Coordinates of C-alpha atoms in Angstrom, one line a residue:
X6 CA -10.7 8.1 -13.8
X7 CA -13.4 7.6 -11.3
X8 CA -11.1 6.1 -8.4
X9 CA -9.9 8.2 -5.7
X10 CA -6.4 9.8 -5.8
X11 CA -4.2 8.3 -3.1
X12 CA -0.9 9.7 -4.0
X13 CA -0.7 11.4 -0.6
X14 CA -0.6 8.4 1.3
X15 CA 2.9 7.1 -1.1
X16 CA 4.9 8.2 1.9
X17 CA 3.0 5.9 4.2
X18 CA 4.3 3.4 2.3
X19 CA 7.5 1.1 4.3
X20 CA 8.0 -2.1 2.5
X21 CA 11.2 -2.0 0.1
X22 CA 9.6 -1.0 -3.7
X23 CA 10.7 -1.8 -6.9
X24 CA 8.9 0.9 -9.8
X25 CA 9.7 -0.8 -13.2
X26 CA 8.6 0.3 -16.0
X27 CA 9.0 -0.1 -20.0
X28 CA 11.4 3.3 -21.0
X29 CA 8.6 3.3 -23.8
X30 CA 5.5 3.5 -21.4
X31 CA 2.8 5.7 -23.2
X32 CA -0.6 4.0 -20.8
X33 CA 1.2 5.4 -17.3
X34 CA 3.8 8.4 -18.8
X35 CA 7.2 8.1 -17.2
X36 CA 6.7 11.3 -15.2
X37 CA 3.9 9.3 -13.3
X38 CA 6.4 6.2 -12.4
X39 CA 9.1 9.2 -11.7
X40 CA 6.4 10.5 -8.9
X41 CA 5.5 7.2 -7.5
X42 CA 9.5 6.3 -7.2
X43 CA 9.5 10.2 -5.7
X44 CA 6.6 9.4 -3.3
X45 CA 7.4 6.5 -1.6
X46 CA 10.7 5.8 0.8
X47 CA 13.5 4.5 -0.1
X48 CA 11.8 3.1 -3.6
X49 CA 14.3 2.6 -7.0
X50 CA 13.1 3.5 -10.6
X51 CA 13.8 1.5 -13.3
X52 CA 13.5 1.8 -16.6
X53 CA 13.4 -1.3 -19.1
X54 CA 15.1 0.0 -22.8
X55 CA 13.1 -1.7 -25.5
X56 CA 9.7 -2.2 -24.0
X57 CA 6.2 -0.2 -23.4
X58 CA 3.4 -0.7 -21.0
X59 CA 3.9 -5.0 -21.0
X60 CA 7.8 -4.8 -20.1
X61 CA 7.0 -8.5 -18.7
X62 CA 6.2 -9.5 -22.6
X63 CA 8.5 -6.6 -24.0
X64 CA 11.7 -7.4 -22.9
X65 CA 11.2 -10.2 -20.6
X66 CA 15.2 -11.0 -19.9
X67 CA 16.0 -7.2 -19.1
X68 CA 13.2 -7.5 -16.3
X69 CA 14.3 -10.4 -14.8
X70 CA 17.6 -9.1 -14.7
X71 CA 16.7 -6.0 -13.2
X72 CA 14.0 -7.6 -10.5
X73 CA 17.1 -10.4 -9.4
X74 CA 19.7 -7.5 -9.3
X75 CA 17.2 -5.7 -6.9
X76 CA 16.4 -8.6 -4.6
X77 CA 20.3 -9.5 -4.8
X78 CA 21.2 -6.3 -3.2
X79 CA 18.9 -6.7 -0.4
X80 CA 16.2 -4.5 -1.2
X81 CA 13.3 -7.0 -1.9
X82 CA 11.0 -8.0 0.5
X83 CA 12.7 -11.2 1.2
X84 CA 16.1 -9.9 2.4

């Protein structure tokens, strides 16, 4: 609550960005991982069915899937 709101300076951001998220986030509400996606260039949104704020723990195989796919298609940092 106390940090400083940088969401003006999303755009700044160049580096291809992945927003994942668990379709069951209730910590950060899906409309804030819509405006991240929204703020920065180029960045995808992806939602992970069957998980909440640890989609990691959640549903482990559908974010590996998704994060491969990504960096498979050439937009991760290492393409």
């Amino acid at each position: 609550m106390s940090r400083a709101d940088s969401r003006r300076r999303l755009a700044e951001i160049r580096q291809p960005t992945l927003v994942l998220a668990g379709a069951h986030e209730e910590v950060c509400p899906l409309d804030a991982q819509q405006e991240l996606a929204a703020g920065i260039p180029g960045a995808e949104l992806h939602l992970i069915a069957e998980a909440g704020h640890f989609a990691p723990l959640e549903n482990p195989d559908a974010v590996a899937l998704v994060m491969k796919r990504w960096l498979e298609a050439g937009s991760g940092p290492l393409s």
